[in-house]
Short mmCIF file of N, CA and C and ligand atoms in Angstrom, two decimals:
data_model
loop_
_atom_site.label_atom_id
_atom_site.label_comp_id
_atom_site.label_asym_id
_atom_site.label_seq_id
_atom_site.Cartn_x
_atom_site.Cartn_y
_atom_site.Cartn_z
N MET A 1122 139.05 29.39 -35.78
CA MET A 1122 137.67 29.78 -36.12
C MET A 1122 137.42 29.71 -37.62
N CYS A 1123 138.41 30.10 -38.40
CA CYS A 1123 138.19 30.22 -39.84
C CYS A 1123 137.87 28.89 -40.52
N HIS A 1124 138.18 27.76 -39.86
CA HIS A 1124 137.89 26.49 -40.53
C HIS A 1124 136.39 26.26 -40.69
N ALA A 1125 135.55 26.94 -39.89
CA ALA A 1125 134.09 26.83 -40.06
C ALA A 1125 133.67 27.23 -41.47
N LEU A 1126 134.44 28.13 -42.06
CA LEU A 1126 134.12 28.62 -43.41
C LEU A 1126 134.23 27.54 -44.47
N HIS A 1127 134.95 26.47 -44.16
CA HIS A 1127 135.18 25.44 -45.17
C HIS A 1127 134.53 24.11 -44.80
N ASP A 1128 133.67 24.14 -43.80
CA ASP A 1128 133.09 22.91 -43.28
C ASP A 1128 131.61 22.80 -43.66
N PRO A 1129 131.28 22.00 -44.71
CA PRO A 1129 129.88 21.89 -45.15
C PRO A 1129 128.95 21.45 -44.03
N ALA A 1130 129.43 20.60 -43.12
CA ALA A 1130 128.57 20.11 -42.03
C ALA A 1130 128.12 21.27 -41.15
N PHE A 1131 129.02 22.21 -40.91
CA PHE A 1131 128.67 23.38 -40.11
C PHE A 1131 127.57 24.19 -40.81
N PHE A 1132 127.73 24.39 -42.12
CA PHE A 1132 126.73 25.16 -42.88
C PHE A 1132 125.38 24.43 -42.92
N ARG A 1133 125.43 23.08 -43.01
CA ARG A 1133 124.18 22.32 -43.02
C ARG A 1133 123.47 22.42 -41.67
N PHE A 1134 124.26 22.47 -40.62
CA PHE A 1134 123.67 22.62 -39.28
C PHE A 1134 122.95 23.97 -39.18
N LEU A 1135 123.52 25.02 -39.77
CA LEU A 1135 122.86 26.33 -39.78
C LEU A 1135 121.54 26.26 -40.55
N THR A 1136 121.53 25.45 -41.63
CA THR A 1136 120.29 25.27 -42.40
C THR A 1136 119.21 24.64 -41.53
N GLN A 1137 119.61 23.67 -40.70
CA GLN A 1137 118.64 23.03 -39.79
C GLN A 1137 118.08 24.03 -38.78
N ILE A 1138 118.95 24.89 -38.28
CA ILE A 1138 118.48 25.90 -37.32
C ILE A 1138 117.48 26.84 -38.00
N ASP A 1139 117.79 27.22 -39.24
CA ASP A 1139 116.87 28.09 -39.98
C ASP A 1139 115.51 27.41 -40.19
N ALA A 1140 115.54 26.10 -40.47
CA ALA A 1140 114.28 25.36 -40.66
C ALA A 1140 113.46 25.38 -39.37
N GLN A 1141 114.14 25.25 -38.27
CA GLN A 1141 113.48 25.28 -36.96
C GLN A 1141 112.91 26.69 -36.68
N LEU A 1142 113.68 27.72 -36.97
CA LEU A 1142 113.19 29.09 -36.78
C LEU A 1142 111.98 29.36 -37.67
N ALA A 1143 112.00 28.79 -38.89
CA ALA A 1143 110.88 28.97 -39.82
C ALA A 1143 109.63 28.25 -39.31
N ALA A 1144 109.83 27.04 -38.76
CA ALA A 1144 108.68 26.29 -38.23
C ALA A 1144 108.04 27.05 -37.07
N GLU A 1145 108.88 27.65 -36.24
CA GLU A 1145 108.35 28.43 -35.11
C GLU A 1145 107.58 29.66 -35.60
N ALA A 1146 108.12 30.33 -36.63
CA ALA A 1146 107.45 31.51 -37.20
C ALA A 1146 106.09 31.12 -37.78
N ARG A 1147 106.07 29.94 -38.43
CA ARG A 1147 104.82 29.50 -39.04
C ARG A 1147 103.76 29.22 -37.98
N GLU A 1148 104.19 28.70 -36.86
CA GLU A 1148 103.26 28.44 -35.76
C GLU A 1148 102.67 29.72 -35.19
N ARG A 1149 103.47 30.78 -35.20
CA ARG A 1149 102.97 32.06 -34.67
C ARG A 1149 101.99 32.73 -35.64
N ARG A 1150 101.98 32.24 -36.90
CA ARG A 1150 101.08 32.73 -37.95
C ARG A 1150 101.45 34.15 -38.38
N CYS A 1151 100.63 34.69 -39.28
CA CYS A 1151 100.93 35.98 -39.90
C CYS A 1151 101.09 37.07 -38.84
N CYS A 1152 102.16 37.88 -38.97
CA CYS A 1152 102.39 38.89 -37.93
C CYS A 1152 101.53 40.13 -38.17
N GLU A 1153 100.81 40.18 -39.27
CA GLU A 1153 99.88 41.30 -39.51
C GLU A 1153 98.47 40.96 -39.02
N CYS A 1154 98.01 39.72 -39.40
CA CYS A 1154 96.59 39.42 -39.16
C CYS A 1154 96.37 38.05 -38.51
N ALA A 1155 97.48 37.35 -38.16
CA ALA A 1155 97.38 36.02 -37.55
C ALA A 1155 96.77 34.98 -38.47
N GLY A 1156 96.78 35.26 -39.77
CA GLY A 1156 96.27 34.29 -40.75
C GLY A 1156 97.27 33.16 -40.96
N PRO A 1157 96.85 32.11 -41.71
CA PRO A 1157 97.73 30.96 -41.96
C PRO A 1157 98.85 31.31 -42.94
N LEU A 1158 100.04 30.74 -42.73
CA LEU A 1158 101.18 31.06 -43.59
C LEU A 1158 101.44 29.96 -44.60
N HIS A 1159 101.71 30.38 -45.84
CA HIS A 1159 102.07 29.43 -46.90
C HIS A 1159 103.52 29.66 -47.31
N VAL A 1160 104.20 28.56 -47.65
CA VAL A 1160 105.61 28.65 -48.04
C VAL A 1160 105.77 29.51 -49.28
N ALA A 1161 106.66 30.48 -49.20
CA ALA A 1161 106.96 31.34 -50.36
C ALA A 1161 108.44 31.74 -50.27
N ASP A 1162 109.31 30.72 -50.30
CA ASP A 1162 110.75 30.98 -50.22
C ASP A 1162 111.18 31.85 -51.39
N PHE A 1163 112.23 32.63 -51.18
CA PHE A 1163 112.72 33.42 -52.32
C PHE A 1163 114.20 33.19 -52.55
N PRO A 1164 114.62 33.31 -53.81
CA PRO A 1164 116.00 32.98 -54.15
C PRO A 1164 116.99 34.01 -53.62
N ARG A 1165 118.15 33.53 -53.23
CA ARG A 1165 119.24 34.40 -52.80
C ARG A 1165 120.47 34.00 -53.58
N LYS A 1166 121.39 34.94 -53.69
CA LYS A 1166 122.68 34.60 -54.30
C LYS A 1166 123.66 34.32 -53.17
N PRO A 1167 123.94 33.03 -52.95
CA PRO A 1167 124.83 32.73 -51.83
C PRO A 1167 126.29 33.00 -52.21
N ARG A 1168 127.01 33.63 -51.31
CA ARG A 1168 128.45 33.78 -51.52
C ARG A 1168 129.12 33.48 -50.19
N GLY A 1169 130.30 32.95 -50.25
CA GLY A 1169 131.04 32.71 -49.02
C GLY A 1169 130.68 31.40 -48.34
N CYS A 1170 129.98 30.51 -49.06
CA CYS A 1170 129.71 29.20 -48.47
C CYS A 1170 130.35 28.13 -49.36
N PRO A 1171 130.63 26.94 -48.80
CA PRO A 1171 131.24 25.89 -49.61
C PRO A 1171 130.32 25.47 -50.77
N ALA A 1172 130.93 25.04 -51.88
CA ALA A 1172 130.17 24.64 -53.06
C ALA A 1172 129.15 23.56 -52.74
N ALA A 1173 129.48 22.68 -51.80
CA ALA A 1173 128.60 21.56 -51.44
C ALA A 1173 127.25 22.01 -50.90
N VAL A 1174 127.15 23.21 -50.38
CA VAL A 1174 125.89 23.66 -49.79
C VAL A 1174 125.28 24.84 -50.55
N ARG A 1175 125.87 25.14 -51.72
CA ARG A 1175 125.41 26.33 -52.44
C ARG A 1175 123.93 26.26 -52.79
N GLU A 1176 123.45 25.07 -53.17
CA GLU A 1176 122.04 24.92 -53.55
C GLU A 1176 121.12 25.26 -52.37
N GLU A 1177 121.40 24.68 -51.21
CA GLU A 1177 120.51 24.95 -50.07
C GLU A 1177 120.65 26.38 -49.56
N TYR A 1178 121.77 27.01 -49.89
CA TYR A 1178 121.96 28.41 -49.50
C TYR A 1178 121.45 29.37 -50.58
N SER A 1179 120.74 28.83 -51.57
CA SER A 1179 120.20 29.67 -52.63
C SER A 1179 118.77 30.10 -52.33
N TRP A 1180 118.25 29.69 -51.18
CA TRP A 1180 116.87 30.01 -50.84
C TRP A 1180 116.76 30.56 -49.44
N ARG A 1181 116.07 31.66 -49.31
CA ARG A 1181 115.73 32.20 -48.00
C ARG A 1181 114.32 31.73 -47.67
N LEU A 1182 114.17 31.06 -46.53
CA LEU A 1182 112.86 30.56 -46.13
C LEU A 1182 111.94 31.74 -45.82
N SER A 1183 110.73 31.68 -46.36
CA SER A 1183 109.80 32.79 -46.17
C SER A 1183 108.37 32.30 -46.37
N PHE A 1184 107.43 33.10 -45.94
CA PHE A 1184 106.01 32.73 -46.04
C PHE A 1184 105.20 33.93 -46.52
N THR A 1185 104.04 33.64 -47.13
CA THR A 1185 103.06 34.70 -47.33
C THR A 1185 101.77 34.25 -46.65
N CYS A 1186 100.99 35.25 -46.26
CA CYS A 1186 99.77 34.99 -45.53
C CYS A 1186 98.65 34.60 -46.48
N GLY A 1187 97.91 33.54 -46.13
CA GLY A 1187 96.79 33.09 -46.94
C GLY A 1187 95.59 34.01 -46.84
N ARG A 1188 95.62 34.92 -45.89
CA ARG A 1188 94.48 35.81 -45.70
C ARG A 1188 94.76 37.22 -46.23
N CYS A 1189 95.88 37.81 -45.79
CA CYS A 1189 96.13 39.22 -46.17
C CYS A 1189 97.30 39.37 -47.14
N ASP A 1190 97.98 38.24 -47.45
CA ASP A 1190 99.05 38.25 -48.43
C ASP A 1190 100.35 38.92 -47.94
N ALA A 1191 100.41 39.35 -46.69
CA ALA A 1191 101.65 39.94 -46.17
C ALA A 1191 102.74 38.88 -46.11
N ARG A 1192 103.97 39.32 -46.30
CA ARG A 1192 105.09 38.38 -46.22
C ARG A 1192 105.64 38.32 -44.80
N THR A 1193 105.91 37.11 -44.35
CA THR A 1193 106.57 36.91 -43.07
C THR A 1193 107.87 36.17 -43.33
N THR A 1194 108.98 36.82 -43.08
CA THR A 1194 110.27 36.18 -43.28
C THR A 1194 110.88 35.89 -41.91
N PRO A 1195 111.02 34.61 -41.58
CA PRO A 1195 111.52 34.27 -40.24
C PRO A 1195 112.97 34.70 -40.04
N ALA A 1196 113.35 34.76 -38.77
CA ALA A 1196 114.75 35.03 -38.44
C ALA A 1196 115.63 33.95 -39.06
N SER A 1197 116.88 34.29 -39.30
CA SER A 1197 117.80 33.37 -39.95
C SER A 1197 119.18 33.47 -39.32
N VAL A 1198 119.83 32.32 -39.18
CA VAL A 1198 121.24 32.37 -38.76
C VAL A 1198 122.16 32.33 -39.98
N ARG A 1199 121.56 32.21 -41.16
CA ARG A 1199 122.39 32.15 -42.37
C ARG A 1199 122.45 33.46 -43.13
N PHE A 1200 121.36 34.18 -43.13
CA PHE A 1200 121.31 35.42 -43.91
C PHE A 1200 120.96 36.58 -43.00
N LEU A 1201 121.61 37.69 -43.21
CA LEU A 1201 121.27 38.90 -42.47
C LEU A 1201 120.61 39.87 -43.44
N GLY A 1202 119.32 40.11 -43.27
CA GLY A 1202 118.62 41.05 -44.12
C GLY A 1202 118.84 40.77 -45.60
N ARG A 1203 119.12 41.80 -46.36
CA ARG A 1203 119.27 41.63 -47.80
C ARG A 1203 120.70 41.34 -48.21
N ARG A 1204 121.59 41.23 -47.25
CA ARG A 1204 122.99 41.00 -47.59
C ARG A 1204 123.18 39.65 -48.26
N VAL A 1205 123.93 39.64 -49.34
CA VAL A 1205 124.05 38.40 -50.10
C VAL A 1205 125.05 37.43 -49.50
N TYR A 1206 125.97 37.91 -48.71
CA TYR A 1206 126.91 37.00 -48.09
C TYR A 1206 126.26 36.35 -46.88
N VAL A 1207 126.54 35.10 -46.67
CA VAL A 1207 125.92 34.44 -45.53
C VAL A 1207 126.43 35.07 -44.24
N ALA A 1208 125.57 35.01 -43.24
CA ALA A 1208 125.88 35.68 -41.98
C ALA A 1208 127.19 35.20 -41.38
N THR A 1209 127.46 33.91 -41.56
CA THR A 1209 128.70 33.36 -41.00
C THR A 1209 129.92 34.10 -41.51
N MET A 1210 129.89 34.31 -42.81
CA MET A 1210 131.00 34.99 -43.47
C MET A 1210 131.15 36.39 -42.88
N LEU A 1211 130.02 37.05 -42.76
CA LEU A 1211 129.99 38.41 -42.23
C LEU A 1211 130.63 38.44 -40.84
N MET A 1212 130.27 37.42 -40.08
CA MET A 1212 130.73 37.34 -38.70
C MET A 1212 132.21 37.10 -38.59
N LEU A 1213 132.71 36.18 -39.40
CA LEU A 1213 134.09 35.76 -39.27
C LEU A 1213 135.06 36.74 -39.89
N VAL A 1214 134.61 37.39 -40.92
CA VAL A 1214 135.56 38.13 -41.73
C VAL A 1214 135.61 39.60 -41.36
N SER A 1215 134.55 40.12 -40.76
CA SER A 1215 134.58 41.53 -40.40
C SER A 1215 135.81 41.78 -39.56
N PRO A 1216 136.71 42.55 -40.07
CA PRO A 1216 138.01 42.67 -39.42
C PRO A 1216 137.96 43.59 -38.21
N PRO A 1217 138.78 43.28 -37.22
CA PRO A 1217 138.90 44.22 -36.11
C PRO A 1217 139.47 45.54 -36.62
N ALA A 1218 139.10 46.64 -35.97
CA ALA A 1218 139.62 47.94 -36.39
C ALA A 1218 141.15 47.86 -36.42
N GLY A 1219 141.73 48.41 -37.44
CA GLY A 1219 143.18 48.43 -37.51
C GLY A 1219 143.78 47.39 -38.42
N SER A 1220 143.08 46.26 -38.62
CA SER A 1220 143.65 45.25 -39.52
C SER A 1220 143.37 45.68 -40.96
N ALA A 1221 144.28 45.31 -41.83
CA ALA A 1221 144.16 45.80 -43.21
C ALA A 1221 143.02 45.12 -43.94
N ALA A 1222 142.10 45.93 -44.46
CA ALA A 1222 140.99 45.40 -45.24
C ALA A 1222 141.50 44.59 -46.43
N SER A 1223 142.61 45.06 -47.01
CA SER A 1223 143.11 44.40 -48.21
C SER A 1223 143.64 43.00 -47.89
N THR A 1224 144.22 42.82 -46.69
CA THR A 1224 144.73 41.51 -46.29
C THR A 1224 143.57 40.51 -46.19
N LEU A 1225 142.51 40.93 -45.49
CA LEU A 1225 141.35 40.06 -45.32
C LEU A 1225 140.66 39.79 -46.63
N ALA A 1226 140.56 40.83 -47.45
CA ALA A 1226 139.91 40.67 -48.75
C ALA A 1226 140.63 39.61 -49.57
N GLY A 1227 141.96 39.66 -49.54
CA GLY A 1227 142.75 38.69 -50.29
C GLY A 1227 142.53 37.29 -49.76
N LEU A 1228 142.52 37.18 -48.44
CA LEU A 1228 142.36 35.90 -47.76
C LEU A 1228 141.02 35.25 -48.10
N MET A 1229 139.94 36.04 -48.12
CA MET A 1229 138.61 35.50 -48.32
C MET A 1229 138.13 35.61 -49.76
N ALA A 1230 138.97 36.13 -50.63
CA ALA A 1230 138.60 36.28 -52.04
C ALA A 1230 137.32 37.09 -52.21
N VAL A 1231 137.22 38.20 -51.51
CA VAL A 1231 136.11 39.13 -51.70
C VAL A 1231 136.70 40.51 -51.97
N PRO A 1232 135.94 41.38 -52.64
CA PRO A 1232 136.47 42.72 -52.94
C PRO A 1232 136.74 43.52 -51.65
N VAL A 1233 137.77 44.34 -51.70
CA VAL A 1233 138.15 45.19 -50.56
C VAL A 1233 136.95 46.03 -50.12
N ARG A 1234 136.19 46.55 -51.09
CA ARG A 1234 135.06 47.41 -50.71
C ARG A 1234 134.01 46.64 -49.90
N THR A 1235 133.93 45.32 -50.14
CA THR A 1235 132.99 44.50 -49.37
C THR A 1235 133.43 44.42 -47.91
N VAL A 1236 134.72 44.18 -47.70
CA VAL A 1236 135.24 44.13 -46.33
C VAL A 1236 135.03 45.47 -45.64
N ARG A 1237 135.24 46.56 -46.38
CA ARG A 1237 135.04 47.89 -45.80
C ARG A 1237 133.56 48.09 -45.44
N ARG A 1238 132.69 47.58 -46.30
CA ARG A 1238 131.26 47.71 -46.03
C ARG A 1238 130.88 46.94 -44.77
N TRP A 1239 131.43 45.72 -44.61
CA TRP A 1239 131.15 44.93 -43.40
C TRP A 1239 131.61 45.67 -42.16
N ARG A 1240 132.80 46.26 -42.27
CA ARG A 1240 133.33 46.98 -41.12
C ARG A 1240 132.40 48.14 -40.76
N ARG A 1241 131.95 48.85 -41.80
CA ARG A 1241 131.03 49.97 -41.57
C ARG A 1241 129.72 49.49 -40.93
N TRP A 1242 129.28 48.34 -41.40
CA TRP A 1242 128.02 47.79 -40.87
C TRP A 1242 128.16 47.53 -39.37
N TRP A 1243 129.25 46.88 -38.97
CA TRP A 1243 129.45 46.59 -37.54
C TRP A 1243 129.71 47.86 -36.74
N GLN A 1244 130.45 48.79 -37.30
CA GLN A 1244 130.85 49.98 -36.56
C GLN A 1244 129.77 51.05 -36.51
N ARG A 1245 128.84 51.02 -37.44
CA ARG A 1245 127.86 52.09 -37.48
C ARG A 1245 126.42 51.53 -37.48
N ASP A 1246 126.05 50.84 -38.53
CA ASP A 1246 124.65 50.41 -38.70
C ASP A 1246 124.20 49.48 -37.57
N PHE A 1247 125.02 48.48 -37.27
CA PHE A 1247 124.65 47.52 -36.22
C PHE A 1247 124.41 48.23 -34.89
N GLN A 1248 125.28 49.16 -34.57
CA GLN A 1248 125.18 49.82 -33.26
C GLN A 1248 123.99 50.78 -33.16
N ARG A 1249 123.44 51.14 -34.32
CA ARG A 1249 122.26 52.00 -34.32
C ARG A 1249 120.96 51.23 -34.27
N THR A 1250 121.03 49.90 -34.38
CA THR A 1250 119.78 49.13 -34.45
C THR A 1250 119.07 49.13 -33.10
N VAL A 1251 117.76 49.06 -33.17
CA VAL A 1251 116.94 48.95 -31.96
C VAL A 1251 117.36 47.69 -31.20
N PHE A 1252 117.65 46.64 -31.97
CA PHE A 1252 118.06 45.38 -31.35
C PHE A 1252 119.28 45.58 -30.44
N TRP A 1253 120.35 46.13 -30.98
CA TRP A 1253 121.57 46.28 -30.19
C TRP A 1253 121.36 47.21 -29.00
N ARG A 1254 120.62 48.29 -29.22
CA ARG A 1254 120.35 49.21 -28.12
C ARG A 1254 119.59 48.55 -26.98
N SER A 1255 118.76 47.55 -27.36
CA SER A 1255 117.95 46.91 -26.33
C SER A 1255 118.69 45.79 -25.61
N VAL A 1256 119.77 45.29 -26.19
CA VAL A 1256 120.46 44.15 -25.54
C VAL A 1256 121.84 44.49 -24.99
N ARG A 1257 122.42 45.61 -25.40
CA ARG A 1257 123.82 45.86 -25.05
C ARG A 1257 124.05 45.96 -23.54
N GLU A 1258 123.01 46.38 -22.81
CA GLU A 1258 123.21 46.55 -21.37
C GLU A 1258 123.21 45.24 -20.59
N ARG A 1259 122.90 44.14 -21.31
CA ARG A 1259 123.01 42.84 -20.65
C ARG A 1259 124.47 42.47 -20.39
N PHE A 1260 125.36 43.13 -21.08
CA PHE A 1260 126.76 42.74 -20.98
C PHE A 1260 127.51 43.65 -20.01
N ALA A 1261 128.11 43.03 -19.03
CA ALA A 1261 128.92 43.79 -18.09
C ALA A 1261 130.24 43.06 -17.91
N PRO A 1262 131.36 43.76 -18.11
CA PRO A 1262 131.45 45.14 -18.57
C PRO A 1262 130.95 45.28 -20.00
N PRO A 1263 130.69 46.51 -20.46
CA PRO A 1263 130.14 46.71 -21.79
C PRO A 1263 131.03 46.10 -22.87
N VAL A 1264 130.41 45.63 -23.95
CA VAL A 1264 131.17 45.10 -25.09
C VAL A 1264 131.92 46.26 -25.76
N ALA A 1265 133.20 46.04 -26.02
CA ALA A 1265 134.00 47.08 -26.68
C ALA A 1265 133.57 47.17 -28.14
N THR A 1266 132.82 48.23 -28.45
CA THR A 1266 132.20 48.30 -29.78
C THR A 1266 133.23 48.42 -30.91
N GLU A 1267 134.40 48.98 -30.60
CA GLU A 1267 135.40 49.08 -31.68
C GLU A 1267 135.95 47.69 -32.05
N GLY A 1268 135.69 46.69 -31.19
CA GLY A 1268 136.18 45.35 -31.47
C GLY A 1268 135.13 44.43 -32.08
N LEU A 1269 133.95 44.96 -32.40
CA LEU A 1269 132.90 44.12 -32.98
C LEU A 1269 133.30 43.58 -34.35
N PRO A 1270 132.87 42.32 -34.70
CA PRO A 1270 132.02 41.44 -33.90
C PRO A 1270 132.79 40.53 -32.94
N GLN A 1271 134.13 40.53 -33.05
CA GLN A 1271 134.90 39.58 -32.23
C GLN A 1271 134.69 39.80 -30.73
N SER A 1272 134.54 41.07 -30.33
CA SER A 1272 134.38 41.36 -28.90
C SER A 1272 133.06 40.81 -28.37
N LEU A 1273 132.05 40.72 -29.23
CA LEU A 1273 130.76 40.16 -28.84
C LEU A 1273 130.85 38.63 -28.80
N LEU A 1274 131.48 38.07 -29.81
CA LEU A 1274 131.68 36.62 -29.88
C LEU A 1274 132.38 36.11 -28.63
N ALA A 1275 133.34 36.87 -28.15
CA ALA A 1275 134.14 36.47 -27.00
C ALA A 1275 133.32 36.39 -25.72
N ARG A 1276 132.11 37.00 -25.71
CA ARG A 1276 131.30 36.98 -24.51
C ARG A 1276 130.51 35.70 -24.33
N PHE A 1277 130.45 34.88 -25.37
CA PHE A 1277 129.71 33.63 -25.25
C PHE A 1277 130.63 32.53 -24.75
N GLN A 1278 130.06 31.65 -23.90
CA GLN A 1278 130.90 30.73 -23.13
C GLN A 1278 130.94 29.31 -23.69
N GLN A 1279 130.31 29.06 -24.83
CA GLN A 1279 130.26 27.70 -25.34
C GLN A 1279 131.68 27.16 -25.55
N PRO A 1280 131.82 25.82 -25.39
CA PRO A 1280 133.16 25.23 -25.38
C PRO A 1280 133.93 25.33 -26.70
N THR A 1281 133.24 25.27 -27.84
CA THR A 1281 134.00 25.30 -29.09
C THR A 1281 133.71 26.57 -29.88
N GLY A 1282 134.60 26.88 -30.80
CA GLY A 1282 134.44 28.05 -31.65
C GLY A 1282 133.15 27.99 -32.45
N HIS A 1283 132.83 26.78 -32.98
CA HIS A 1283 131.59 26.61 -33.75
C HIS A 1283 130.37 26.94 -32.90
N GLU A 1284 130.37 26.42 -31.68
CA GLU A 1284 129.20 26.62 -30.82
C GLU A 1284 129.03 28.09 -30.43
N ARG A 1285 130.16 28.76 -30.18
CA ARG A 1285 130.09 30.19 -29.85
C ARG A 1285 129.54 30.97 -31.04
N LEU A 1286 129.99 30.59 -32.23
CA LEU A 1286 129.53 31.27 -33.43
C LEU A 1286 128.04 31.07 -33.64
N ILE A 1287 127.56 29.83 -33.44
CA ILE A 1287 126.12 29.54 -33.57
C ILE A 1287 125.33 30.35 -32.55
N ARG A 1288 125.86 30.40 -31.34
CA ARG A 1288 125.20 31.16 -30.28
C ARG A 1288 125.09 32.64 -30.67
N LEU A 1289 126.15 33.18 -31.23
CA LEU A 1289 126.15 34.58 -31.65
C LEU A 1289 125.18 34.80 -32.82
N LEU A 1290 125.18 33.86 -33.79
CA LEU A 1290 124.27 34.00 -34.93
C LEU A 1290 122.82 33.95 -34.47
N ARG A 1291 122.53 33.07 -33.52
CA ARG A 1291 121.17 33.02 -32.97
C ARG A 1291 120.84 34.32 -32.24
N PHE A 1292 121.82 34.80 -31.50
CA PHE A 1292 121.63 36.01 -30.70
C PHE A 1292 121.25 37.20 -31.59
N ILE A 1293 121.94 37.35 -32.70
CA ILE A 1293 121.66 38.51 -33.57
C ILE A 1293 120.62 38.21 -34.64
N SER A 1294 120.08 36.97 -34.65
CA SER A 1294 119.13 36.61 -35.71
C SER A 1294 117.87 37.49 -35.76
N PRO A 1295 117.43 38.12 -34.65
CA PRO A 1295 116.29 39.04 -34.79
C PRO A 1295 116.53 40.13 -35.82
N LEU A 1296 117.81 40.44 -36.07
CA LEU A 1296 118.14 41.46 -37.08
C LEU A 1296 117.79 41.01 -38.48
N SER A 1297 117.64 39.71 -38.67
CA SER A 1297 117.48 39.17 -40.03
C SER A 1297 116.04 39.04 -40.44
N THR A 1298 115.10 39.40 -39.57
CA THR A 1298 113.71 39.20 -39.92
C THR A 1298 113.07 40.50 -40.43
N ALA A 1299 112.29 40.34 -41.49
CA ALA A 1299 111.69 41.51 -42.12
C ALA A 1299 110.39 41.91 -41.44
N CYS A 1300 109.81 40.97 -40.72
CA CYS A 1300 108.51 41.23 -40.08
C CYS A 1300 108.72 41.21 -38.59
N VAL A 1301 108.45 42.32 -37.94
CA VAL A 1301 108.68 42.40 -36.50
C VAL A 1301 107.62 41.58 -35.77
N ILE A 1302 108.05 40.60 -35.03
CA ILE A 1302 107.12 39.79 -34.25
C ILE A 1302 106.75 40.58 -32.98
N LYS A 1303 105.47 40.81 -32.84
CA LYS A 1303 105.04 41.65 -31.70
C LYS A 1303 104.92 40.82 -30.44
ZN1 ZN B 543 97.95 38.08 -42.75
#
């Protein structure tokens, strides 16, 4: 699975998915007033992606409304909310409970406190989200929450690791949008 972290083609494919999600959001128009949306991407500090894609990972696709000026930020498979690390990194590196944060931190060249924060996010914040509460019952038997995110990834049936990861990123992408689509 970890080779996805070093594969620019995989990251570029995620960019294409984000472009598609953005096009769909634009078609739905402003989520406040249904007004027309204008491109208003904002800069992000990408970390955890290959150097070859750093430029395209420096922008989060976003829109502002031409009528009421509200911002609509489409769902993303690359970025989760305000977190600066790309979602892929978050997904792959969040360690299962019990594995040493310091080992993973060394492996991925990120600070130990970052790995601990990811673990906390999966173990606490993620499980409190309206999103997770609304979808967790689709899984039978229930997903072992102490094993997140790997236990969730394991529930997807796509043939390759990359495809399962993309499926999972799409699945949780509603978490990445700032404007709730009604
Ligand atoms: Zn509007």
